[in-house]
Amino acid sequence: MPTPTPSETLFPTTRLEAFSDGVIAVIITIMVLELKVPHEDGIAGLLAIAPTLFIYLLSFSFTGIYWINHHHLIHRVEQCDHRTLYANLGYLFAASLLPFFTSYVIDKHMDPFSVSIYAASMIFTGFTFLLLRLSVGRLLRQAGELQQEDIATKRKHYASLGLYIVAILLAHFHPYVALGIITIVTVIWIIPTAKVHDEYADTSMPTSGGR
Amino acid sequence: MPTPTPSETLFPTTRLEAFSDGVIAVIITIMVLELKVPHEDGIAGLLAIAPTLFIYLLSFSFTGIYWINHHHLIHRVEQCDHRTLYANLGYLFAASLLPFFTSYVIDKHMDPFSVSIYAASMIFTGFTFLLLRLSVGRLLRQAGELQQEDIATKRKHYASLGLYIVAILLAHFHPYVALGIITIVTVIWIIPTAKVHDEYADTSMPTSGGR
Amino acid sequence: MPTPTPSETLFPTTRLEAFSDGVIAVIITIMVLELKVPHEDGIAGLLAIAPTLFIYLLSFSFTGIYWINHHHLIHRVEQCDHRTLYANLGYLFAASLLPFFTSYVIDKHMDPFSVSIYAASMIFTGFTFLLLRLSVGRLLRQAGELQQEDIATKRKHYASLGLYIVAILLAHFHPYVALGIITIVTVIWIIPTAKVHDEYADTSMPTSGGR
Amino acid sequence: MPTPTPSETLFPTTRLEAFSDGVIAVIITIMVLELKVPHEDGIAGLLAIAPTLFIYLLSFSFTGIYWINHHHLIHRVEQCDHRTLYANLGYLFAASLLPFFTSYVIDKHMDPFSVSIYAASMIFTGFTFLLLRLSVGRLLRQAGELQQEDIATKRKHYASLGLYIVAILLAHFHPYVALGIITIVTVIWIIPTAKVHDEYADTSMPTSGGR
């Protein structure tokens, strides 16, 4: 595990992880409050909320996959600096807007504009996560632990942001196609950075997971 | 504690536990927001919300017992792979739907259809938990730590899912009997897998609980 | 720290603490959602919500003080059994009802009946906490670590429950006096069991707080 | 890390941190429930909620920065006394009011009175945090670990409280100028006490972050 130059002020990542876990846990769960019991009885009611359930599933997956990537990223370092604390706060802010834009796209019945700002909020989250990745990457570089796979992941990250921009533009003409692109990008990240972690699965063995 | 073959990428379960605790804590608590103060004053008001309180107690117990079983299950391993992280996310997604279907069954005054989808949501949670159990079981098998009791627990799990299906079918004719079956299954799991844990209560003694 | 007889199945208290912290954190915080912005503008609006703010402060203090007592209690043991896990779940269930009965007493403008069930919900929480205390006490007795102060605390606990019953009875005639008694009991617990902890402040020194 | 005189009863700060993280995580996230989907469609809707989003950003930053300062402060000690537990509870109570006063200032369209009580709630949080800082400072002084930088931070704290009082007074005449002052104070705390931490970044190196 990297321990950057002593000239910087460093904190253990324990509380950064605990606080992020708490915030992401609340974000991912309060979205369920958006699901409103339909007026219709029986199967008709269930069908009426099917699109809402799909959007909920999409937002849940998006947030859950980001949590897994957050887990991967912070797991790489044992201590972090101020820059990382603030980048993390920025990411949490962006992520905390998703429940709002989820209810936005649901309330507006997935009209073009609501789908674009839903995609825009995902880009914003992606962008702040990129800043977090860069600030952790900086710590890793200082410790000489930056790897080939990190660069591959960063490239994947840029590609995703590009696809979200395509989704925003497409949303005005084909909102459902835009939602499809968002779904695909979400699915791509399900296998996030498998290769990256091979290495410290080994290094962390002796101390049972580096914790 | 098992440490599977080094060829797989592994993570300590610390954050998986912390994140799951956070999500389950929010799930179990936001259900209380479903309880609405009745219009009637005095004892009449309290009686009016008695069925709601019972459903809340049922959903709380269901989620709480799953948390205890989650605790038991993840306690068996010290590290987990990607498969487990995603199976866990799937379980959390299913569990996060319970507050919604709890408010569904309350708003629809426990009509047959709402009781069946309430039971269906419990099956869904049970099914995703089974996937989580299988993914942890796979890690245990690789480490040669799978035990007789694990197979007994899995059988109990299948029986529960079967009873939930009976509850779904029965709900159309006798919703209250269906709720009774759901209650019984919940109670059965209160003594989850007592025997399973005897063994590492001993092994973990020297290191005070393996943590 | 006591390690009960090996014949029982034991778990480290780490996750019990983490889950309880999560649930109590949500309970204590979602009560703020009960505070509704008044229609009146300016100082009149603030005065209109003053009683609501007082009830919120009371419920917050009640929950916060219970958290501190929970912290004290669980800190005494390093491992717990099934009985403790379920007693803890029972306590969390009782505690989770407080936000509901807080909004009950607020919505009903502190009428006699609402104040009695508010007090009753506090008794219920106190009773389930007593069960938790007994189940932890059982572990301590087995380990020969039960102390004089524990008995003093238990006595204080019984006295509190008695005062809550007086509050329930009084609420029908003098709701504000009943709220006064509840406030006094809450304040009494602010200095919970100071003496009890002297001993393991010392014993835990070498290992920095027994953790 | 300081270990105060054995005559006091002490607790490890682990659970204080975990509980505070949980409460602050819920506080910072439920504020998003205040954001209401606008009635207007398209860009007009987004413009309609722009001021609301700005207030949300301000409250999020305020709470997030306090979390970072809380992290810094509690990181200084390994064990705490009763006084600190209650000072922390007081701080959490004050912080928990922010979501309410955030919705207050939003619902009242940032009128002078609502901006003053919004600023007043920030002062209240600042004041309770000062009490927490003093109670931790007391532990540090007993252990002979109080430093020059702590006094600098305390001075900065007093200055902030003074500026909030100016904001309250100004709010009656120029609510937007008052919001500007609040924003500036928030920004000032982004670089909280950088120098203070240099010292234990070094001392904690050997044990990887003092945890």
XYZ file of C-alpha atoms in Angstrom, chain A residues 122-202:
81
model
C -25.012 10.733 -14.478
C -22.278 12.555 -16.420
C -21.834 14.923 -13.498
C -21.406 11.929 -11.149
C -18.982 10.350 -13.612
C -17.005 13.571 -13.873
C -16.678 14.025 -10.094
C -15.697 10.366 -9.776
C -13.007 11.021 -12.374
C -11.668 13.841 -10.170
C -11.635 11.414 -7.245
C -9.830 8.849 -9.411
C -7.271 11.469 -10.443
C -6.630 12.532 -6.837
C -6.120 8.900 -5.790
C -4.019 8.330 -8.924
C -1.824 11.219 -7.821
C -1.206 9.516 -4.470
C -0.437 6.243 -6.267
C 1.947 7.949 -8.696
C 3.827 9.579 -5.806
C 4.187 6.140 -4.250
C 5.169 4.614 -7.606
C 2.192 2.290 -7.586
C 0.336 3.515 -10.656
C -0.223 0.680 -13.092
C -1.004 -0.069 -16.679
C -4.540 -1.116 -15.731
C -5.239 2.226 -14.082
C -4.686 3.912 -17.409
C -7.033 1.395 -19.084
C -9.706 2.157 -16.498
C -9.302 5.873 -16.987
C -9.782 5.397 -20.739
C -12.958 3.378 -20.087
C -14.084 6.221 -17.871
C -13.607 8.817 -20.624
C -15.484 6.593 -23.101
C -18.434 6.344 -20.684
C -18.585 10.105 -20.265
C -18.588 10.413 -24.068
C -21.477 7.946 -24.361
C -23.467 9.897 -21.728
C -23.005 13.039 -23.843
C -24.352 11.111 -26.855
C -27.295 10.058 -24.654
C -28.016 13.686 -23.710
C -28.033 14.756 -27.351
C -30.124 11.760 -28.465
C -32.638 12.260 -25.633
C -34.250 15.174 -27.450
C -35.212 12.959 -30.388
C -35.311 9.408 -29.005
C -35.548 9.431 -25.193
C -35.905 5.638 -25.036
C -32.793 5.074 -27.162
C -30.985 7.449 -24.779
C -32.157 5.381 -21.802
C -30.919 2.304 -23.670
C -27.433 3.829 -24.018
C -27.427 4.714 -20.298
C -28.395 1.117 -19.512
C -25.567 -0.219 -21.704
C -22.961 2.030 -20.071
C -24.200 0.872 -16.650
C -23.921 -2.775 -17.698
C -20.377 -2.239 -19.089
C -19.198 -1.092 -15.666
C -20.506 -4.286 -14.013
C -17.130 -5.868 -14.772
C -15.273 -2.773 -13.597
C -11.556 -3.204 -13.406
C -11.127 -6.915 -12.841
C -7.521 -7.014 -13.956
C -6.400 -4.112 -11.812
C -7.060 -5.977 -8.622
C -5.205 -9.201 -9.334
C -2.058 -7.674 -8.039
C -3.076 -6.577 -4.576
C -5.183 -9.667 -4.030
C -1.734 -11.202 -3.796
